[in-house]
Tab-separated table of C-alpha atoms and ligand atoms in Angstrom:
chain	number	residue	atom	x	y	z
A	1498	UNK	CA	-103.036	5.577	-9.310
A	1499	UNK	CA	-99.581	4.543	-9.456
A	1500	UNK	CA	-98.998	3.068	-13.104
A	1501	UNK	CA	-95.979	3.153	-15.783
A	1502	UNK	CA	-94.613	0.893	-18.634
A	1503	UNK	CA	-91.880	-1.081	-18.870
A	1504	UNK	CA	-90.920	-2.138	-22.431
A	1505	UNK	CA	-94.741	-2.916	-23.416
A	1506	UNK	CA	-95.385	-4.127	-20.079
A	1507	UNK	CA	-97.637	-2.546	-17.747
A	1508	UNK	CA	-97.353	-2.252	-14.689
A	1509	UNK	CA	-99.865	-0.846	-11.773
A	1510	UNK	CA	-99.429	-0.796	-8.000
A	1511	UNK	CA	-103.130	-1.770	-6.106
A	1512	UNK	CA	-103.374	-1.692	-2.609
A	1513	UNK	CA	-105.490	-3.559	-0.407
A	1514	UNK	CA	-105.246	-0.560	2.458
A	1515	UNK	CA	-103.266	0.041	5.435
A	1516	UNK	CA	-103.035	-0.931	8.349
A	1517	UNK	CA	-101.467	0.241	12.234
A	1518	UNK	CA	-97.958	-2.089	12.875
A	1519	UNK	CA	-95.886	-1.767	16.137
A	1520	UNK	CA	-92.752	0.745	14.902
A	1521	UNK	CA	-90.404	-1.057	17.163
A	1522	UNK	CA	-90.848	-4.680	15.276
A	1523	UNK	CA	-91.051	-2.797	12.473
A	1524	UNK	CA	-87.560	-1.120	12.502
A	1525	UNK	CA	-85.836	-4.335	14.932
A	1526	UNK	CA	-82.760	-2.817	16.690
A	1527	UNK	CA	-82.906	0.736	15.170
A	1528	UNK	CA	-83.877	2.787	18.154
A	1529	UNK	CA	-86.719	5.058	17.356
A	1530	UNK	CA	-85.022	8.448	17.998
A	1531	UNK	CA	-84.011	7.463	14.274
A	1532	UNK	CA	-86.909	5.718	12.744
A	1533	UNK	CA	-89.176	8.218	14.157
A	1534	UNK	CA	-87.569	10.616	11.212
A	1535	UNK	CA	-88.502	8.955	8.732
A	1536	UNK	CA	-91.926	7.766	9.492
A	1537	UNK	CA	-94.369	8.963	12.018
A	1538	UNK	CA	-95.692	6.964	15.035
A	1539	UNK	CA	-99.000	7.398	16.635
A	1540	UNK	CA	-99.885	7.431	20.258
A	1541	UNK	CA	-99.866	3.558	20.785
A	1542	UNK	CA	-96.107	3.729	18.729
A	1543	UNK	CA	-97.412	2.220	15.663
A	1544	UNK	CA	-96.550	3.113	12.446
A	1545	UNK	CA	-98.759	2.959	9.501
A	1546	UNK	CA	-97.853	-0.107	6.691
A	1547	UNK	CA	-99.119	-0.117	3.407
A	1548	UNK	CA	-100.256	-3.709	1.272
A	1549	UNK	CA	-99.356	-2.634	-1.979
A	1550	UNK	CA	-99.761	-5.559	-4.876
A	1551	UNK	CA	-98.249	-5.029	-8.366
A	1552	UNK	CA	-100.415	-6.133	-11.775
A	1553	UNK	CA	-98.532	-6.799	-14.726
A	1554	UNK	CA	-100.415	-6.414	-17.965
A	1555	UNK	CA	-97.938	-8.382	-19.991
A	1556	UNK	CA	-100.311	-7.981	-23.199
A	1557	UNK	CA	-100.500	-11.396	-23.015
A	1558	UNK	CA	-101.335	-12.253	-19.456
A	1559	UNK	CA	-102.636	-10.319	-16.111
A	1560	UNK	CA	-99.941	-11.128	-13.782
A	1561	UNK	CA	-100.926	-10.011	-9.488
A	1562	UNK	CA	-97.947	-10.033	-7.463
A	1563	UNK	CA	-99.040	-10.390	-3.684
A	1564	UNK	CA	-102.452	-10.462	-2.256
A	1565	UNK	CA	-102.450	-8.641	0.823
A	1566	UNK	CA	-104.115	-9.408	4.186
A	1567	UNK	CA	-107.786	-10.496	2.920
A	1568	UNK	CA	-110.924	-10.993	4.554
A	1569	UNK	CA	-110.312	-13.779	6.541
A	1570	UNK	CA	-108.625	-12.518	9.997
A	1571	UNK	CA	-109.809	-13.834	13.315
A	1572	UNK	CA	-111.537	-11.827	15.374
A	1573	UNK	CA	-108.304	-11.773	17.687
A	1574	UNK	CA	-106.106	-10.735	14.302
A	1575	UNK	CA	-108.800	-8.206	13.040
A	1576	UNK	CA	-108.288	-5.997	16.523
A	1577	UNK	CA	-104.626	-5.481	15.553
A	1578	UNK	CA	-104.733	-4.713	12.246
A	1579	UNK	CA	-108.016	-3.463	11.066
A	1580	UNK	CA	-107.880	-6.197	8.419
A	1581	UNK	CA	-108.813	-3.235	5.107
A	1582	UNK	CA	-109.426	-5.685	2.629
A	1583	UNK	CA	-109.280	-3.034	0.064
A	1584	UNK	CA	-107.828	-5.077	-2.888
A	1585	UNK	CA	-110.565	-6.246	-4.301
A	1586	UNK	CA	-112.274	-3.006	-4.873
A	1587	UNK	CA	-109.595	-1.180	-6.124
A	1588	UNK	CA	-108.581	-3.652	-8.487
A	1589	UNK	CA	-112.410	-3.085	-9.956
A	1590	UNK	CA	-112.098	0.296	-9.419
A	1591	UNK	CA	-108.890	0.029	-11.921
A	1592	UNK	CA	-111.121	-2.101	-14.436
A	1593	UNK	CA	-109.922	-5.268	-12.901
A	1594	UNK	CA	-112.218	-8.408	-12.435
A	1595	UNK	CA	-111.585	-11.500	-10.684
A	1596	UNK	CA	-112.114	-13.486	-13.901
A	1597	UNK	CA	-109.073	-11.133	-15.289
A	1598	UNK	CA	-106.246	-12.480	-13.272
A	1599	UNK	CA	-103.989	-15.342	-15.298
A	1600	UNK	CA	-101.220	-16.021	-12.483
A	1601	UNK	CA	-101.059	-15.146	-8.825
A	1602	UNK	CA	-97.411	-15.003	-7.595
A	1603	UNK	CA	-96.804	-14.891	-3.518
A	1604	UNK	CA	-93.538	-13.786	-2.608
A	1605	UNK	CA	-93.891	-16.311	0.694
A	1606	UNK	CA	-96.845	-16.922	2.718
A	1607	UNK	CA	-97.153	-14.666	5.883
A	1608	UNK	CA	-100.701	-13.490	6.427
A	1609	UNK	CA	-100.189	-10.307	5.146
A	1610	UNK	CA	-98.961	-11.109	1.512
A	1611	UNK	CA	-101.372	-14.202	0.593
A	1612	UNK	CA	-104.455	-12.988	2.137
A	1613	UNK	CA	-107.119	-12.580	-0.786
A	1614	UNK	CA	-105.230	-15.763	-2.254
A	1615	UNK	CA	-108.637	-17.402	-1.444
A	1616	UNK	CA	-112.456	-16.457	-0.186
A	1617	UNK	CA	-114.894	-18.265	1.746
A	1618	UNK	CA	-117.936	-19.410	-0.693
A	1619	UNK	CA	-121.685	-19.423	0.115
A	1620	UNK	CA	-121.207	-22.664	1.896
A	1621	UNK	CA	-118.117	-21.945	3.698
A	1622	UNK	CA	-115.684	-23.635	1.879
A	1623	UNK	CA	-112.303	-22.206	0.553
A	1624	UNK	CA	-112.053	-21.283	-2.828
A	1625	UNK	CA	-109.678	-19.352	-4.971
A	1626	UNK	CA	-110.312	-15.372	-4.982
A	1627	UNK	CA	-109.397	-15.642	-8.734
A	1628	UNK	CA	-110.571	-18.363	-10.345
A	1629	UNK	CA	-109.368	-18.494	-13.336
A	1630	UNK	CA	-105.875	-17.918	-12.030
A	1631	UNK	CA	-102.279	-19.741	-11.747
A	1632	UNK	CA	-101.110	-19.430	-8.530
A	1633	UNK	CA	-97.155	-19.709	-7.662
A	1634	UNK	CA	-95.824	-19.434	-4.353
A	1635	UNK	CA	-92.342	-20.495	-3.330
A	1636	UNK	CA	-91.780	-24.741	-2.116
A	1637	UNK	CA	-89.711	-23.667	1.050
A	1638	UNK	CA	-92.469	-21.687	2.345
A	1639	UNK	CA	-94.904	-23.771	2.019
A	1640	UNK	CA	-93.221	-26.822	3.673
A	1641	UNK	CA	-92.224	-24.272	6.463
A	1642	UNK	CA	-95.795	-23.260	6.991
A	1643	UNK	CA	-96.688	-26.390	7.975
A	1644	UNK	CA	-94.878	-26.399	10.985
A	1645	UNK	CA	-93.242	-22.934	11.582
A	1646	UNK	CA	-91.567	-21.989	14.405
A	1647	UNK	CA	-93.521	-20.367	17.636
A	1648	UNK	CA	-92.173	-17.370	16.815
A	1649	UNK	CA	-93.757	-16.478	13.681
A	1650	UNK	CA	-96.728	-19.127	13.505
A	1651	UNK	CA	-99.292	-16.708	14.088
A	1652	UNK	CA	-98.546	-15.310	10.270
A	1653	UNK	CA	-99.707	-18.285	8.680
A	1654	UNK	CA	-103.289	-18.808	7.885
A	1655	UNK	CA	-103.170	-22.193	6.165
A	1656	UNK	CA	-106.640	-21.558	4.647
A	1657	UNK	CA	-104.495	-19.217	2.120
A	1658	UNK	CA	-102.794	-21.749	0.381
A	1659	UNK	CA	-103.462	-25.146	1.369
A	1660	UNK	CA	-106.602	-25.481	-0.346
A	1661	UNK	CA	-105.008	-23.855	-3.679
A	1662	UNK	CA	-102.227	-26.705	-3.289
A	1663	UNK	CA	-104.621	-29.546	-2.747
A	1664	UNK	CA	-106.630	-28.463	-5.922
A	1665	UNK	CA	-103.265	-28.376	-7.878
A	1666	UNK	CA	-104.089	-25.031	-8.750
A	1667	UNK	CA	-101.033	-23.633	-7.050
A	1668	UNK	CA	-97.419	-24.641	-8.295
A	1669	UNK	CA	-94.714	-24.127	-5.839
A	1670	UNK	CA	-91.355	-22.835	-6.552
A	1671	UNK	CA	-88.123	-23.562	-5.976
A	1672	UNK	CA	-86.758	-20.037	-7.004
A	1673	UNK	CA	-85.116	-18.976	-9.857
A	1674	UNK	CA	-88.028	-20.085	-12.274
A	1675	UNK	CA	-88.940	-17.938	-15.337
A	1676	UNK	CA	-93.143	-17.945	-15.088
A	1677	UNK	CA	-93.662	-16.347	-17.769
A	1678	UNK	CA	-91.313	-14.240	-20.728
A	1679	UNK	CA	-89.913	-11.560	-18.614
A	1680	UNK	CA	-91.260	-12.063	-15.353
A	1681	UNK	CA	-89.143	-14.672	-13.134
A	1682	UNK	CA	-88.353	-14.968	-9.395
A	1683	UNK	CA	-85.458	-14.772	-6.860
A	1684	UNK	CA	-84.829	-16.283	-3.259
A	1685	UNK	CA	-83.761	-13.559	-1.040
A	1686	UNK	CA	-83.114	-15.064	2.209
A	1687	UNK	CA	-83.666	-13.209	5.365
A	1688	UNK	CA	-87.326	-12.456	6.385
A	1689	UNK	CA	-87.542	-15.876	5.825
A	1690	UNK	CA	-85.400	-18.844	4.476
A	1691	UNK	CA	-87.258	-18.886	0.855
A	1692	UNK	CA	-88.487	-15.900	0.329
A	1693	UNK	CA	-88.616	-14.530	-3.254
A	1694	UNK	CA	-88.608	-11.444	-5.074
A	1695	UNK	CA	-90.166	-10.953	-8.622
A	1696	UNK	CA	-88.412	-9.688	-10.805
A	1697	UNK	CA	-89.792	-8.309	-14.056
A	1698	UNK	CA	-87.404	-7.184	-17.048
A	1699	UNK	CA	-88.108	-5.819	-20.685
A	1700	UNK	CA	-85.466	-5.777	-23.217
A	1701	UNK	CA	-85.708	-1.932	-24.292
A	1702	UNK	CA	-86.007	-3.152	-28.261
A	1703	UNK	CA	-89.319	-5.675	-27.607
A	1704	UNK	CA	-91.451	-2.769	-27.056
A	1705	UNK	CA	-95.087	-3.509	-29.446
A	1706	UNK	CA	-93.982	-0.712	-31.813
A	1707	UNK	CA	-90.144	-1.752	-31.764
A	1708	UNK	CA	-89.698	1.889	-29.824
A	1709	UNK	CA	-87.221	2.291	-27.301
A	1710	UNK	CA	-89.822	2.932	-23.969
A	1711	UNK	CA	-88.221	3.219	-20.697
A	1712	UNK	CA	-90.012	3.893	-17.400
A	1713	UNK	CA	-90.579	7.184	-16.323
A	1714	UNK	CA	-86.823	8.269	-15.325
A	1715	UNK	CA	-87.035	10.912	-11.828
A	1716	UNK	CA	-86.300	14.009	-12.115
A	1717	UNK	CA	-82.896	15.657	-11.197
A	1718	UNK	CA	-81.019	12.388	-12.442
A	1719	UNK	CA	-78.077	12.359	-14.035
A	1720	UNK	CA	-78.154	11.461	-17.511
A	1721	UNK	CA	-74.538	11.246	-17.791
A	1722	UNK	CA	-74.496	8.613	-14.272
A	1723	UNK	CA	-77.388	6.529	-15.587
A	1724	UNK	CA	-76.661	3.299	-17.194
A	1725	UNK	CA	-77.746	1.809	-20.611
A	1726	UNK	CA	-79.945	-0.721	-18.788
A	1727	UNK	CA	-82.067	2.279	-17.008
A	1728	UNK	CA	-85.610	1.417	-17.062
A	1729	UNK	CA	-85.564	-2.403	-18.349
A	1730	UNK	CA	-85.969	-3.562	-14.940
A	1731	UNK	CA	-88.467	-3.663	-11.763
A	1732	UNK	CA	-88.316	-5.734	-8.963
A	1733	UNK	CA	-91.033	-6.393	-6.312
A	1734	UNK	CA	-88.358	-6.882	-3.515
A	1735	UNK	CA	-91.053	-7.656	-0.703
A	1736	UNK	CA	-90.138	-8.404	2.688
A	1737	UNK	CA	-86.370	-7.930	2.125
A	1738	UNK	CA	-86.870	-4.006	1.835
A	1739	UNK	CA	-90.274	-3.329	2.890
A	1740	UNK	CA	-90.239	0.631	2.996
A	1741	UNK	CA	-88.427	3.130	1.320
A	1742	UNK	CA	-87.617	3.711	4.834
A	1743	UNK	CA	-85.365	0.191	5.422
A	1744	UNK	CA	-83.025	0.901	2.657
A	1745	UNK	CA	-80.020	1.220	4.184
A	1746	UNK	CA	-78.604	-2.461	4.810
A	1747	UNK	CA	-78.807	-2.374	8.827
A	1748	UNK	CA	-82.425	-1.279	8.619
A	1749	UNK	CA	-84.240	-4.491	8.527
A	1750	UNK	CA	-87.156	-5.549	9.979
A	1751	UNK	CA	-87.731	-6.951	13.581
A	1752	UNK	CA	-89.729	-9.640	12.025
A	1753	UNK	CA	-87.069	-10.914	10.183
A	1754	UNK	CA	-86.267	-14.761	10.816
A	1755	UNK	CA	-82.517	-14.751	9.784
A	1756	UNK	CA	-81.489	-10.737	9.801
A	1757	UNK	CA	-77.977	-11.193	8.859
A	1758	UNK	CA	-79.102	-12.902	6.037
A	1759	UNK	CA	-81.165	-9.912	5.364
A	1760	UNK	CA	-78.000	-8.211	4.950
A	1761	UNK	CA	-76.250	-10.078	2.902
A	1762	UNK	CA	-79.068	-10.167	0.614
A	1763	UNK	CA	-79.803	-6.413	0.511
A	1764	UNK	CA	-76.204	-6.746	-0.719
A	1765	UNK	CA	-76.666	-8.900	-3.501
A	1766	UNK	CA	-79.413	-7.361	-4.831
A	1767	UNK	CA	-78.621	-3.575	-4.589
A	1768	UNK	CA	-75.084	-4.995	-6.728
A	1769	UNK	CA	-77.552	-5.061	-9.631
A	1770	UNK	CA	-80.375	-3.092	-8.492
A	1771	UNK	CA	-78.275	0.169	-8.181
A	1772	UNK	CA	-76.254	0.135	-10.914
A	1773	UNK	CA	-79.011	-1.291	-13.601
A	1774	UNK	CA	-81.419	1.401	-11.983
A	1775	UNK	CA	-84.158	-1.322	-11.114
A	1776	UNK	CA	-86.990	0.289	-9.899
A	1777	UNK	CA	-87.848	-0.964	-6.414
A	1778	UNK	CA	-91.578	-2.255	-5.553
A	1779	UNK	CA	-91.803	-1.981	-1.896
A	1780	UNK	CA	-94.351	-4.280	-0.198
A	1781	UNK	CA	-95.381	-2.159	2.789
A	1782	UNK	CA	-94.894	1.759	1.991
A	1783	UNK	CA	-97.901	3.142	2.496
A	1784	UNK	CA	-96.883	6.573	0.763
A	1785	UNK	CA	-93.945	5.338	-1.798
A	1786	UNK	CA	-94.864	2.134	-3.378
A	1787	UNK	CA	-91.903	2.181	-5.785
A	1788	UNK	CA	-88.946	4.214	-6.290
A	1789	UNK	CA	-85.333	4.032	-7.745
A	1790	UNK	CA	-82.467	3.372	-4.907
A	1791	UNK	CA	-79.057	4.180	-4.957
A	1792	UNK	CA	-76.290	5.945	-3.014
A	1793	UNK	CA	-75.807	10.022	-3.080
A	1794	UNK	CA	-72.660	12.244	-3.210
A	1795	UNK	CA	-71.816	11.034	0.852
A	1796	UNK	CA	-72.503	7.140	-0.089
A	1797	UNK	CA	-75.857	7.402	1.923
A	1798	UNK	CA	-78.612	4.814	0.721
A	1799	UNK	CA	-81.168	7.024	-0.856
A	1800	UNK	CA	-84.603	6.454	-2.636
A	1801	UNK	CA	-85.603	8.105	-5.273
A	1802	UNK	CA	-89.508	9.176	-6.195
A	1803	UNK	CA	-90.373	8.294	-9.680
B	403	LIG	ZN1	-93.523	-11.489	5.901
């Protein structure tokens, strides 16, 4: 179980399994005599992805970030990927209930992040996994869903969200929204146009005692390097860095819509990310579901185990 605090937040990664992806769309232009290093590929060249979701236990709310691929895969879908559909019972497994869930955030709405957003009932009909739940998911997205491009249409199963929308249960972002104290989102453009990371920060003084907590810091850091912000920040960075393995900026992902974008907002974000020590929540490691990134001695993009 992978679980720390942050200020008196807590936070918990859940996964809802893994599943077999093709390493060449996974790693785009980087040719595999290099990816294969990092990350092994099996006999039919795939690679194995992970569908990690992050609860926040704000003490006031139960925040899920992402809901992985779901239940609901055609038969055609299912054949590549396996469909796991793990989420649900580890979340129990962790204590977690349905019922338990206050907000839902989706970082965008590809198959593979949105999937137990919603469950088929008795009857057949779509109804929200969580029912008690707020569900957010980013505006952009969801008017691109409706009629996305033939390249990436088959990642949208409307069934997901559109129901959730129509009920008013979900509220769509624009990005840069605060949902609740402390947790807010980000557009990162790049695996798509809208795409948003969640970003979750804890002034060091608000923990419930008034103690200074800080998340667990990794070992072999320098005390001396690390600045005053270290451990006040986490950010589930999704699609923009998916692997501990696509860290360095020209590792993105052949998936990605607008991969100079990508770039540029790898950029942006490791400006604060790296310096700040966020810790990194990364959507699709199956092994390292968070770590700290920054550069070593050479300048090389490095992540860091917690
Ligand atoms: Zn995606």
């Amino acid at each position: 179980m992978h679980r720390l605090t942050l200020g008196d937040f807590e936070l918990s990664v859940f996964s809802d399994g893994t599943y077999p992806l093709d390493g060449g769309a996974f790693f785009g232009v980087i040719p595999k005599v290099m990816w294969s290093r990092k990350i092994e590929a099996d006999e039919n060249n795939c690679v194995t992805s992970g569908l990690n979701s992050l609860l926040i236990r704000t003490g006031r709310q139960t925040v899920l970030v992402e809901t992985g691929m779901g239940n609901k895969l055609s038969p055609r879908m299912a054949k590549f990927y396996g469909q796991p559909a793990q989420l649900l019972d580890n979340l129990a497994a962790g204590g977690v209930a349905p019922e338990d869930i206050d907000i839902v955030i989706n970082s965008h709405l590809h198959f593979d992040h949105c999937g137990w957003n919603t469950v088929r009932d008795k009857n057949g009909k779509f109804v929200a996994t969580f029912p008690r739940a707020k569900y957010y998911a980013p505006e952009g997205e969801w008017q691109y869903a409706r009629h996305p491009s033939e390249r990436d249409s088959i990642s949208f199963i409307s069934e997901n969200y559109d129901p959730l929308v129509a009920s008013g249960q979900m509220t769509l972002l624009k990005g840069g929204e605060e949902i609740v104290p402390g947790i807010s989102v980000k557009t990162f453009p790049g695996h798509t146009a809208c795409m948003l990371a969640v970003i979750i920060r804890r002034d060091l003084a608000s923990g419930r005692d008034g103690k200074r907590t800080a998340l667990a810091v990794p070992s072999g850091a320098n005390a001396d390097r690390a600045s005053a912000l270290e451990g006040t920040t986490a950010c589930y960075i999704s699609d923009l860095i998916p692997t501990s393995a696509h860290i360095d900026l020209a590792w993105g992902m052949g998936f990605d819509l607008y991969p100079l974008q990508t770039i540029e907002s790898k950029k942006q974000y490791y400006a604060r990310a790296v310096p700040e020590r966020w810790l990194t929540v990364f959507t699709h490691d199956a092994k390292m579901p968070w770590a700290y990134v920054g550069k070593d001695e050479l300048g090389k993009m490095v992540a860091r185990r917690v």
